[in-house]
Amino acid sequence: MQKKYLYIIIPLVIILIGVGFFFHLPKTSEKGYTNIVSSENQHSKPISPETCRDCHQKEYTDWQSSHHFKAMEIATQETVLGDFNNTTYTADGVTSHFYKKEDKFYITTTDSDGKPHDFEVRYTFGFYPLQQYLVAFEGGRLQVTRQSWDSRKQRWFHQYEKQHIPHDDWLHWTGNAQNWNLMCASCHSTNLKKNYNPTDDTYQTTYTHLTVSCESCHGNTQKHLQAVKDKNYVKGSDSLWNISEQQTEILRCAPCHSRRGEIGGEFIDSNSFLDNYLPEIPSTPNYYADGQVLEENYKYASFLQSKMYQHGVRCSNCHDPHTTKLKAQGNQLCSQCHDTEKYNHQTHTFHQPQSEGSLCVKCHMPTKTYMGNDIRHDHVFRIPRPDLSAKYNVPNACNECHNDKSAQWANTHAKKWYGNLNKNNHFDEDLILGSSSKNPNRIENLKRLLVSEDYPEIIKATALHYTSEIPIQTSIELLKSHLNHNNEQIRYQAVRGLNNFPITYYETEILPLLKDKIRAVRIATADLCLNHYGLQAALTKNGFQKAFNELESFILHQSDFASGSAIAGDFYAKTEQHQKALKFYQRALHKDKTLNYVRLNLATLLNGQKRNSEALKMLQEAASYEPKNAQIVFRLALLTYEMEQPELSLKYFEKTIQLEDKNPRVYYNYGLLLQEMGKVKQAENIFLKGLQQWADHKDLRYALYTLYAQQGQFEKAKKYQ
């Protein structure tokens, strides 16, 4: 009854956890968990923005009008934009009441028990195009209410509009998905420390400044302040973050403008993003097959695909970092670098001057709307490809405006105007074909992406991700050849990809990465070694212990997320720390009842402890969520047989056959049960049906051979020897 599962934490990228340890445990706290070191004591005393103002008055004034300044504020008459003048809003089966009392703001809406309660608004979140509101709960939690204020249309609206969300659902505003500490906090405050306690599932979250202030981008400024007081100070000579270089600047913007997961609670002072974060790559299902943005992925992975990035463009070329506004409006922004005569002309746009269609962003930065009303541009800056839309059903900018026309219509016009749309040999078509499991030649498309020197490194990393899905020797060689690549994202994806193949094919090449200079790569390698060696053998490998400690800290740091609790449950189940595993599994289901795979893993754990009645209850609960899941019903059949309930087991086997006939073990075990119950003819029929589909299946052949031999039908039996 064992089953391996892959887990992905959203909005995070998570490596497969399949580990166990029995000795040489890392240093633990008194409650038995690896210590997660707070970075509070790694930094000297923070400096307030008002101190910076003394020398940087203009930047300070600009910042006060910015989205950064208003990222999070205490709820006051000045900061709250929503209508709290005794108003109501009804939508999606919920009526909410907004009112003020003694200069405080309140919302009456459904609680986690499904009943209406009054909640005080403690903080505002953002201001345009929407403002959200935070409410305090026990355990140090802040929750984001579903009711949001549309600053553009001056009205209330719901996140997840037109969805009826049950009060016990993960997406309910009191649930894990709307938890500030986990989902939002690190990008709306300065020097935030989540300080999650995995022992009791509580937070002691701290920050040095409530909103996004100077140190969020420039780093700790204490040494800078000391340096400028020195009479011999030379401008730019101190240790303050210098964001004049492209990579350094992007490294400061990326943590909050990317879809990524945190590796640990302790921040490593590093020039590599993957020492502290695991960024999403532009792969399906979060992106379209050609790398265009689909889900709420922010900007980083899109920008790294672009020609802009490859030519050294950085965020501040277009965005003022202090006002957070564009440096120019309309096509003037693009004209900073691009030839106005060539591009800002009807002979290029084929749209009337000053019309929306003549704007550069309309064709090269198509939009999607997130959070109900927040319109965001894709930052790949690609040439529209309606030809690919016609062939592969990916979107294009032309049909975003001309949505009453077909992709072929747009393609006809685009080819007439511009000729070959792929004259620059873009990666998009190879990426589309490489992503498709239905394409028998996908490995050739992926090879082209990997060998070309023209394609972005993040596209090569994505190609490695897809390569790992193809179970052939060529995949192993391609992945192995990228283990020593100078780009850490590529090395990381190569390690993750090789986890799908036997370690005997790459053992010599993989082990040095236990001591890779980048933390994400070390963690991925430790996970791979544990999966393939088991702990006792892995502990003999040079560098494994340190990487293993980092792996456990990573798991616990993510365990406040529902799926993170499930991963922690797996971790402790495989280390035979069953009580911890049980607690994390139960916590995962408490946070998100829809995580049915957790019920299966929990049932396996309980079965291994001979607690079969509890395991049966868990599997029956899983079946109630997915009544047509043949795997769950099959496991019920096996468990009830083990519990000596043959009649019930028989019913589950019959139902499994009705739901699915693609697993030969179903026919094998079903036939054995029938034979044991004396229903020999029925057992024979089941074995024969199985052999019709899997003629060479050894267990089915032996089962039928044995059945005939036991009945004295030796001639029939000979056919299945």
XYZ file of C-alpha atoms in Angstrom:
721
model
C 0.000 0.000 0.000
C 2.903 2.331 -0.587
C 2.804 5.139 -3.114
C 5.270 7.918 -3.972
C 3.923 11.364 -4.686
C 5.356 14.544 -6.139
C 4.310 17.730 -4.397
C 4.436 21.297 -5.666
C 3.844 24.178 -3.217
C 1.915 27.256 -4.924
C 3.252 29.993 -5.455
C 6.484 27.889 -4.717
C 8.840 25.416 -6.625
C 9.538 22.450 -4.335
C 11.895 19.502 -4.762
C 10.634 15.956 -4.222
C 11.171 14.879 -0.650
C 11.895 11.222 -0.171
C 14.214 10.921 2.780
C 14.948 9.150 6.032
C 17.546 9.397 8.772
C 18.419 7.191 11.717
C 21.666 8.506 13.206
C 24.021 11.502 13.108
C 21.015 13.795 13.384
C 21.627 17.516 12.940
C 21.584 19.779 15.966
C 18.053 19.942 17.340
C 16.120 22.135 19.715
C 14.720 20.810 22.963
C 11.499 19.869 21.182
C 13.297 17.754 18.634
C 13.267 19.903 15.506
C 16.278 21.279 13.718
C 16.879 24.872 14.765
C 16.009 27.461 12.153
C 18.370 30.317 12.953
C 16.763 33.732 12.970
C 18.650 36.291 10.919
C 17.748 39.016 13.426
C 21.101 38.571 15.152
C 22.963 38.551 11.828
C 22.207 42.194 11.178
C 23.198 45.283 13.062
C 20.583 47.761 14.220
C 18.356 48.838 11.292
C 18.157 52.450 10.173
C 14.823 54.243 9.769
C 13.865 55.956 6.494
C 13.826 59.268 8.367
C 17.561 58.909 8.970
C 18.100 58.401 5.230
C 16.014 61.520 4.551
C 18.708 63.743 6.026
C 20.890 63.183 2.959
C 18.361 61.861 0.444
C 15.435 64.276 0.664
C 14.256 63.896 -2.940
C 14.324 60.093 -2.832
C 12.485 60.146 0.484
C 9.765 62.445 -0.882
C 9.391 60.346 -4.030
C 9.105 57.194 -1.939
C 6.246 58.634 0.133
C 3.978 58.655 -2.928
C 4.916 55.149 -4.051
C 3.333 51.707 -3.949
C 6.247 50.665 -1.749
C 5.421 53.279 0.876
C 1.759 52.214 0.875
C 2.424 48.477 0.713
C 1.210 48.061 4.314
C -0.033 50.678 6.767
C -1.909 50.867 10.033
C -5.637 51.306 9.369
C -6.501 54.967 9.997
C -8.807 57.614 8.585
C -5.942 58.655 6.292
C -4.953 55.212 5.005
C -8.280 53.338 4.629
C -9.796 53.938 1.193
C -12.834 51.657 1.411
C -16.365 52.766 2.292
C -16.904 51.890 5.967
C -19.868 54.237 6.394
C -22.324 51.562 7.544
C -22.490 49.942 4.111
C -23.126 46.367 3.009
C -21.941 44.233 0.129
C -23.522 40.958 -0.966
C -21.858 38.519 -3.347
C -21.158 34.805 -3.717
C -23.566 33.868 -0.930
C -21.982 36.232 1.621
C -23.308 39.551 2.953
C -20.671 41.738 4.604
C -21.194 44.861 6.696
C -18.619 47.668 6.888
C -18.703 50.197 9.705
C -16.605 52.412 11.986
C -16.562 52.561 15.759
C -14.399 54.963 17.779
C -12.047 55.603 14.859
C -11.628 51.886 14.225
C -12.793 49.987 11.168
C -14.828 46.779 11.270
C -16.110 44.155 8.834
C -18.916 41.767 9.727
C -18.530 38.648 7.613
C -18.363 34.851 7.840
C -15.778 33.293 10.135
C -14.186 29.863 9.812
C -17.287 28.419 11.486
C -19.506 29.731 8.687
C -21.225 32.243 10.961
C -20.978 36.056 10.782
C -18.650 37.768 13.239
C -17.268 41.261 13.691
C -13.589 41.747 12.790
C -11.449 44.792 13.406
C -9.311 45.887 10.463
C -5.756 46.318 11.756
C -3.852 47.139 8.578
C -4.310 48.186 4.974
C -2.555 46.370 2.150
C -1.744 48.381 -0.970
C -3.853 51.208 -2.353
C -4.238 51.007 -6.164
C -5.907 49.492 -8.163
C -7.196 47.712 -5.085
C -6.792 47.872 -1.338
C -6.997 44.835 0.928
C -7.498 44.603 4.686
C -5.841 42.558 7.428
C -7.462 41.062 10.526
C -5.613 39.603 13.536
C -6.183 36.009 14.664
C -4.732 33.860 17.428
C -1.364 32.223 16.937
C 0.201 35.441 15.654
C -1.702 35.226 12.372
C -2.974 38.024 10.188
C -5.581 37.114 7.570
C -6.522 38.996 4.397
C -10.266 39.537 4.056
C -11.982 38.447 0.868
C -13.645 41.839 0.597
C -11.376 44.220 -1.311
C -11.820 47.840 -2.289
C -11.659 48.670 -5.993
C -9.816 52.008 -5.942
C -10.472 52.544 -9.637
C -14.254 51.999 -9.610
C -14.786 52.979 -5.953
C -16.669 49.810 -5.005
C -16.353 46.651 -2.931
C -15.610 43.385 -4.687
C -14.583 39.832 -3.840
C -11.339 38.055 -4.470
C -12.230 34.867 -6.418
C -15.361 36.610 -7.662
C -18.360 34.414 -8.570
C -17.016 31.504 -6.529
C -18.909 30.153 -3.532
C -16.086 29.293 -1.148
C -17.097 27.106 1.850
C -16.035 28.337 5.278
C -13.740 25.337 5.773
C -12.064 25.634 2.373
C -8.356 26.422 1.974
C -9.296 29.491 -0.084
C -11.662 30.918 2.555
C -10.293 34.196 3.845
C -9.640 32.658 7.273
C -7.676 29.782 5.720
C -4.095 29.034 4.822
C -4.268 30.579 1.334
C -5.094 34.038 2.734
C -2.577 34.013 5.572
C -0.444 37.172 5.635
C 2.536 35.654 7.458
C 2.961 32.967 4.825
C 1.655 34.392 1.575
C 2.233 38.150 1.661
C 4.288 39.513 4.515
C 7.867 39.267 3.260
C 7.193 41.579 0.302
C 5.137 44.219 2.086
C 7.434 44.971 5.052
C 11.144 45.528 5.640
C 13.504 42.935 7.166
C 10.561 40.659 7.843
C 11.180 37.448 9.767
C 8.323 34.976 9.525
C 9.405 33.167 12.719
C 7.096 30.228 12.205
C 7.141 27.634 14.981
C 6.506 24.180 13.465
C 6.008 22.677 16.906
C 2.724 24.446 17.654
C 1.903 26.001 14.260
C 2.193 29.607 15.477
C 3.988 32.768 14.344
C 6.021 35.464 16.035
C 6.511 37.501 12.881
C 8.663 40.619 13.177
C 9.780 43.453 10.909
C 11.946 46.535 11.285
C 9.652 48.782 9.254
C 5.988 48.159 8.573
C 6.130 48.946 4.881
C 8.714 48.636 2.072
C 11.436 51.084 3.032
C 15.021 51.962 2.057
C 16.627 48.832 3.513
C 14.289 46.563 1.554
C 16.267 47.447 -1.579
C 19.574 48.829 -0.304
C 20.218 46.290 2.438
C 21.360 47.084 5.940
C 22.464 50.717 6.038
C 24.247 50.836 9.429
C 27.716 50.479 7.912
C 26.827 53.041 5.266
C 25.775 55.509 7.942
C 29.009 54.983 9.811
C 31.060 55.300 6.625
C 29.583 58.626 5.497
C 30.401 60.152 8.889
C 34.083 59.497 8.280
C 35.876 62.615 7.040
C 37.768 60.495 4.518
C 34.602 58.973 3.057
C 34.580 58.482 -0.706
C 31.138 58.182 -2.298
C 30.313 54.577 -3.263
C 33.222 53.103 -1.325
C 31.203 51.647 1.570
C 29.340 48.354 1.843
C 25.846 49.633 0.944
C 24.168 47.669 -1.831
C 25.297 49.140 -5.133
C 22.437 48.594 -7.554
C 24.104 50.162 -10.554
C 24.911 46.732 -12.008
C 22.166 44.795 -13.801
C 22.499 41.539 -11.851
C 22.746 43.266 -8.488
C 19.682 45.375 -9.190
C 17.614 42.438 -10.418
C 18.688 40.445 -7.376
C 17.119 43.144 -5.190
C 13.881 43.344 -7.176
C 13.393 39.630 -7.858
C 12.442 38.416 -4.344
C 9.177 40.359 -4.547
C 8.648 40.415 -8.290
C 8.944 36.691 -8.948
C 6.994 33.569 -8.195
C 9.354 31.857 -5.790
C 9.662 29.992 -2.540
C 11.960 30.800 0.362
C 14.667 28.230 1.054
C 15.092 29.111 4.721
C 14.395 31.579 7.462
C 18.003 32.726 7.511
C 19.031 35.087 4.712
C 22.408 34.380 3.113
C 24.293 37.444 1.914
C 24.914 36.208 -1.615
C 25.002 37.342 -5.223
C 22.935 34.292 -6.212
C 19.151 34.311 -6.095
C 19.134 30.536 -5.520
C 20.941 30.821 -2.213
C 17.729 32.168 -0.697
C 14.900 31.419 -3.138
C 13.597 28.801 -5.549
C 12.174 30.745 -8.512
C 9.560 29.308 -10.848
C 10.706 28.546 -14.380
C 8.443 29.321 -17.383
C 7.000 25.821 -17.706
C 3.450 24.530 -17.931
C 1.014 24.697 -16.206
C 1.964 28.073 -14.683
C 3.022 29.451 -18.054
C 1.772 28.838 -21.541
C 3.788 26.277 -23.480
C 5.686 29.038 -25.311
C 6.723 30.757 -22.062
C 4.076 33.492 -22.002
C 2.705 34.260 -18.573
C -0.499 32.477 -17.528
C -0.844 32.290 -13.751
C 0.144 35.033 -11.306
C 3.891 34.636 -11.823
C 4.990 38.281 -11.545
C 7.893 39.501 -13.721
C 11.206 37.758 -13.055
C 10.939 34.558 -15.127
C 9.360 36.481 -17.992
C 12.022 39.183 -18.018
C 14.865 36.650 -17.981
C 13.505 35.232 -21.255
C 13.684 38.593 -22.985
C 16.119 40.145 -25.450
C 16.011 43.186 -23.162
C 17.576 41.217 -20.337
C 20.147 39.613 -22.616
C 21.264 43.083 -23.751
C 21.726 44.416 -20.211
C 18.438 46.236 -19.625
C 17.423 46.370 -15.968
C 14.290 47.348 -14.055
C 15.295 50.948 -13.355
C 15.746 51.697 -17.066
C 11.944 51.885 -17.231
C 10.785 52.159 -13.599
C 11.745 54.865 -11.148
C 12.682 52.806 -8.055
C 11.565 55.513 -5.613
C 8.254 56.649 -7.082
C 7.670 53.152 -8.603
C 6.235 54.982 -11.631
C 7.304 54.644 -15.257
C 10.038 57.050 -16.283
C 8.023 58.151 -19.322
C 4.562 57.575 -20.730
C 3.454 55.790 -23.869
C 5.957 55.128 -26.627
C 8.323 57.713 -25.181
C 9.368 55.099 -22.639
C 10.502 52.694 -25.358
C 12.032 55.526 -27.370
C 14.725 55.879 -24.726
C 16.483 53.058 -26.592
C 14.513 52.274 -29.745
C 14.597 54.363 -32.917
C 11.490 56.553 -32.981
C 11.599 57.020 -36.745
C 11.690 53.297 -37.347
C 9.283 51.976 -34.747
C 6.959 54.801 -33.674
C 5.525 55.061 -37.164
C 2.497 53.704 -38.977
C 4.748 51.802 -41.399
C 5.742 49.674 -38.416
C 2.577 49.600 -36.296
C 0.015 49.503 -39.136
C -2.331 51.310 -36.749
C -3.421 54.913 -36.688
C -0.999 57.225 -34.837
C -2.036 57.984 -31.247
C -4.423 55.000 -31.245
C -4.153 52.207 -28.677
C -2.980 49.875 -31.416
C 0.000 52.108 -32.082
C 1.342 51.683 -28.538
C 4.427 49.466 -28.252
C 3.074 47.708 -25.155
C -0.112 46.653 -26.937
C 1.854 44.364 -29.228
C 4.944 43.537 -27.173
C 3.610 43.492 -23.588
C 0.142 41.845 -23.600
C -1.764 41.921 -20.331
C -3.571 39.617 -17.951
C -5.741 40.583 -14.982
C -5.053 39.200 -11.511
C -6.688 39.720 -8.116
C -9.907 40.805 -9.758
C -8.816 44.131 -11.245
C -5.026 44.344 -11.343
C -3.934 44.535 -15.004
C -0.316 43.424 -15.475
C 1.972 43.334 -18.503
C 3.986 40.310 -19.589
C 7.680 41.245 -19.471
C 8.997 38.909 -22.186
C 8.765 41.726 -24.791
C 8.258 39.238 -27.608
C 7.131 39.656 -31.195
C 3.472 38.571 -31.593
C 3.200 35.128 -33.182
C -0.357 34.511 -34.411
C 1.089 31.708 -36.568
C 1.891 29.783 -33.370
C -1.580 30.550 -32.029
C -3.088 28.974 -35.142
C -0.888 25.874 -34.795
C -0.666 25.367 -31.022
C -3.440 27.439 -29.427
C -1.122 29.739 -27.474
C -2.211 33.392 -27.142
C -0.947 36.312 -29.178
C -1.175 40.068 -28.736
C -3.089 40.657 -31.996
C -6.097 38.630 -30.894
C -6.038 40.152 -27.434
C -7.501 43.284 -29.063
C -9.092 41.686 -32.119
C -10.813 38.993 -30.089
C -13.637 38.739 -32.625
C -11.161 37.503 -35.244
C -9.336 34.194 -35.617
C -5.635 33.583 -35.108
C -5.380 32.725 -38.807
C -6.840 36.140 -39.671
C -4.170 37.801 -37.538
C -1.473 35.602 -39.027
C -2.468 36.544 -42.584
C -2.142 40.253 -41.816
C 1.076 39.852 -39.814
C 2.796 37.930 -42.605
C 1.631 40.452 -45.174
C 3.114 43.295 -43.138
C 6.257 41.728 -41.680
C 7.044 38.618 -43.700
C 8.727 35.837 -41.707
C 7.648 36.251 -38.082
C 10.531 34.119 -36.838
C 13.386 35.788 -38.669
C 15.262 36.116 -35.363
C 15.044 32.368 -34.677
C 13.114 32.654 -31.398
C 12.920 29.728 -28.971
C 9.129 29.638 -28.635
C 8.194 26.893 -31.134
C 10.876 24.481 -29.893
C 9.723 25.188 -26.334
C 6.112 24.434 -27.261
C 7.020 21.161 -28.970
C 9.502 20.233 -26.232
C 6.820 20.674 -23.578
C 4.354 18.304 -25.251
C 4.259 14.677 -24.120
C 2.269 13.961 -27.293
C 5.212 14.921 -29.481
C 7.278 11.762 -30.198
C 10.275 13.878 -31.263
C 10.226 16.310 -28.358
C 13.764 15.395 -27.293
C 15.062 16.866 -30.569
C 13.335 20.178 -29.867
C 14.793 20.208 -26.368
C 18.259 19.424 -27.689
C 18.109 22.483 -29.928
C 17.188 24.653 -26.970
C 20.050 23.261 -24.912
C 22.835 23.473 -27.488
C 22.072 26.922 -28.901
C 24.165 29.763 -27.518
C 21.472 32.271 -28.464
C 18.757 31.172 -26.073
C 18.315 32.502 -22.512
C 19.596 30.392 -19.648
C 16.163 30.246 -18.030
C 14.843 28.635 -21.231
C 17.647 26.073 -21.048
C 16.673 25.370 -17.429
C 13.077 24.889 -18.567
C 14.247 22.560 -21.342
C 16.048 20.434 -18.732
C 12.841 20.265 -16.717
C 10.995 18.862 -19.732
C 13.913 16.570 -20.605
C 13.581 14.856 -17.226
C 10.089 13.704 -18.231
C 11.407 11.579 -21.102
C 12.630 8.147 -19.859
C 15.443 7.522 -22.341
C 19.243 7.393 -22.172
C 19.563 10.614 -24.161
C 17.723 12.468 -21.387
C 20.211 11.231 -18.815
C 23.162 12.338 -20.932
C 21.680 15.782 -21.537
C 20.934 16.307 -17.853
C 24.317 14.982 -16.797
C 26.140 17.274 -19.215
C 24.659 20.327 -17.449
C 25.625 19.430 -13.875
C 28.662 21.703 -14.000
C 27.084 24.562 -15.917
C 28.076 28.001 -14.630
C 24.405 28.996 -14.224
C 22.956 27.765 -10.924
C 19.377 27.543 -12.197
C 20.568 25.166 -14.908
C 22.558 23.062 -12.410
C 19.561 22.959 -10.079
C 17.190 21.753 -12.810
C 19.745 19.172 -13.948
C 19.935 17.715 -10.430
C 16.177 17.707 -10.017
C 15.756 16.070 -13.394
C 18.247 13.272 -12.673
C 16.219 12.370 -9.588
C 13.911 10.570 -12.033
C 16.672 8.182 -13.175
C 18.810 5.499 -11.445
C 21.866 7.002 -9.776
C 24.177 4.402 -11.310
C 24.086 6.431 -14.533
C 25.521 9.610 -12.985
C 26.869 8.768 -9.522
C 30.372 10.107 -10.099
C 29.126 13.383 -11.558
C 26.409 14.139 -8.975
C 28.244 13.700 -5.661
C 30.453 16.828 -5.886
C 27.272 18.938 -5.998
C 26.647 18.114 -2.338
C 29.251 20.852 -1.784
C 28.043 23.183 -4.538
C 28.462 26.860 -3.696
C 24.696 27.448 -4.102
C 22.293 26.320 -1.377
C 19.431 25.293 -3.690
C 21.738 22.960 -5.602
C 23.057 21.389 -2.377
C 19.531 20.774 -1.107
C 18.433 19.211 -4.390
C 21.503 16.964 -4.387
C 20.946 15.900 -0.787
C 17.366 15.005 -1.642
C 18.515 12.971 -4.639
C 21.097 11.064 -2.598
C 18.536 10.235 0.064
C 16.079 9.000 -2.539
C 18.592 6.734 -4.245
C 20.991 5.660 -1.484
C 18.908 5.742 1.667
C 20.261 7.632 4.643
C 22.876 5.276 5.987
C 24.718 5.075 2.680
C 24.188 8.773 1.962
C 25.813 9.746 5.246
C 29.081 8.274 4.029
C 29.232 10.744 1.141
C 31.474 13.772 1.482
C 29.443 16.931 2.116
C 26.155 15.150 2.668
C 25.663 15.997 6.363
C 25.673 19.773 5.859
C 23.412 19.552 2.814
C 21.070 17.252 4.734
C 20.794 19.751 7.583
C 19.899 22.449 5.065
C 17.304 20.146 3.534
C 15.528 19.575 6.851
C 15.566 23.284 7.685
C 14.081 23.969 4.276
C 11.284 21.459 4.875
C 10.387 22.921 8.245
C 10.531 26.493 6.964
C 7.888 25.592 4.365
C 5.751 23.508 6.723
C 3.325 26.331 7.538
C 1.897 25.902 4.049
C -0.662 23.075 3.740
C 1.429 21.197 1.181
C 4.516 21.986 3.220
C 2.968 20.211 6.199
C 2.331 17.228 3.925
C 5.990 17.179 2.861
C 7.091 17.383 6.485
C 4.749 14.475 7.209
C 6.431 12.435 4.496
C 9.847 13.396 5.815
C 9.105 12.215 9.346
C 7.241 9.112 8.194
C 10.326 8.039 6.258
C 12.566 8.775 9.225
C 10.271 6.579 11.338
C 9.309 9.474 13.600
C 5.693 8.493 13.367
C 4.191 10.863 15.899
C 5.689 13.860 14.146
C 4.558 12.490 10.795
C 1.047 11.997 12.120
C 0.935 15.547 13.449
C 2.074 17.097 10.175
C -0.302 14.994 8.077
C -3.214 15.967 10.279
C -2.120 19.600 10.178
C -1.970 19.502 6.372
C -5.552 18.240 6.206
C -6.670 20.824 8.737
C -5.191 23.548 6.529
C -6.544 22.103 3.284
C -9.106 19.305 3.347
C -8.768 18.787 -0.420
C -5.242 17.315 -0.139
C -6.454 13.796 -0.718
C -2.979 12.372 -1.320
C -2.249 13.205 2.321
C -5.059 10.863 3.363
C -3.444 8.105 1.329
C -0.044 8.731 2.910
C -1.605 8.911 6.353
C -3.424 5.630 5.718
C -0.095 4.049 4.764
C 1.463 5.316 7.992
C -1.410 4.000 10.110
C -1.371 0.660 8.296
C 2.338 0.307 9.016
C 1.548 0.815 12.707
C -1.177 -1.883 12.574
C -3.833 0.805 13.183
C -5.942 -0.552 10.363
C -9.306 0.676 11.588
C -8.015 4.243 11.484
C -6.371 3.592 8.107
C -9.671 2.267 6.758
C -11.526 5.344 7.973
C -8.939 7.575 6.275
C -9.229 5.726 2.941
C -13.015 5.802 3.080
C -12.823 9.550 3.672
C -10.499 9.834 0.674
C -12.980 7.862 -1.443
C -15.780 10.210 -0.430
C -13.791 13.086 -1.986
C -12.880 11.100 -5.107
C -15.419 8.296 -5.557
C -14.176 7.545 -9.082
C -10.506 7.282 -8.145
C -9.630 3.652 -8.913
C -6.374 3.802 -6.976
C -8.161 4.704 -3.739
C -10.763 1.968 -4.189
C -8.017 -0.579 -4.963
C -6.254 0.352 -1.731
C -9.533 -0.105 0.123
C -9.798 -3.579 -1.414
C -6.301 -4.507 -0.257
C -6.744 -3.087 3.230
C -10.110 -4.765 3.878
C -8.614 -8.055 2.686
C -5.770 -7.565 5.171
C -8.399 -6.865 7.860
C -10.074 -10.205 7.006
C -13.230 -8.659 5.606
C -13.385 -10.637 2.325
C -16.949 -9.708 1.334
C -16.232 -5.995 1.679
C -12.905 -6.464 -0.093
C -14.717 -8.219 -2.944
C -17.031 -5.234 -3.410
C -14.086 -2.855 -3.574
C -12.320 -5.068 -6.146
C -15.444 -5.170 -8.292
C -15.733 -1.410 -8.160
C -12.040 -0.998 -9.023
C -12.522 -3.117 -12.165
C -15.502 -0.946 -13.131
C -13.468 2.223 -12.711
C -10.213 1.148 -14.349
C -8.686 -1.866 -16.074
C -5.164 -0.530 -16.578
C -3.490 -2.092 -13.553
C -2.633 -5.810 -13.817
C -2.235 -6.030 -10.023
C -5.956 -5.378 -9.641
C -6.753 -8.519 -11.665
C -4.074 -10.516 -9.880
C -5.206 -9.671 -6.330
C -8.895 -9.847 -7.233
C -8.448 -13.321 -8.721
C -6.530 -14.553 -5.690
C -9.330 -13.391 -3.375
C -11.986 -15.105 -5.495
C -9.952 -18.290 -5.515
C -9.478 -18.131 -1.764
C -13.242 -17.716 -1.332
C -13.853 -20.849 -3.415
C -15.130 -18.939 -6.451
C -12.762 -20.724 -8.789
C -14.567 -20.127 -12.082
C -14.840 -16.399 -11.374
C -11.153 -16.316 -10.417
C -10.256 -18.033 -13.703
C -12.249 -15.454 -15.667
C -10.541 -12.544 -13.904
C -7.074 -13.985 -14.545
C -7.950 -14.549 -18.211
C -9.295 -10.993 -18.594
C -6.078 -9.697 -17.144
C -3.972 -11.800 -19.515
C -5.956 -10.512 -22.482
C -4.401 -7.143 -21.762
C -1.035 -8.199 -20.314
C -0.275 -11.546 -21.958
C 3.269 -11.746 -20.551
C 2.535 -10.658 -16.993
C 4.425 -13.185 -14.867
C 2.253 -13.018 -11.750
C -0.994 -13.384 -13.697
C 0.416 -16.333 -15.665
C 1.675 -18.040 -12.524
C -1.628 -17.461 -10.722
C -3.583 -19.076 -13.557
C -1.039 -21.915 -13.834
C -1.435 -22.612 -10.110
C -5.241 -22.467 -10.302
C -5.355 -25.033 -13.146
C -2.771 -27.274 -11.467
C -4.736 -27.271 -8.229
C -7.833 -28.289 -10.225
C -5.946 -31.121 -11.935
C -6.202 -29.376 -15.332
C -2.544 -29.924 -16.181
C -2.858 -29.458 -19.943
C -4.321 -25.990 -19.429
C -1.737 -25.283 -16.779
C 1.156 -26.013 -19.186
C 0.162 -23.053 -21.373
C 1.045 -20.652 -18.556
C 4.328 -22.119 -17.339
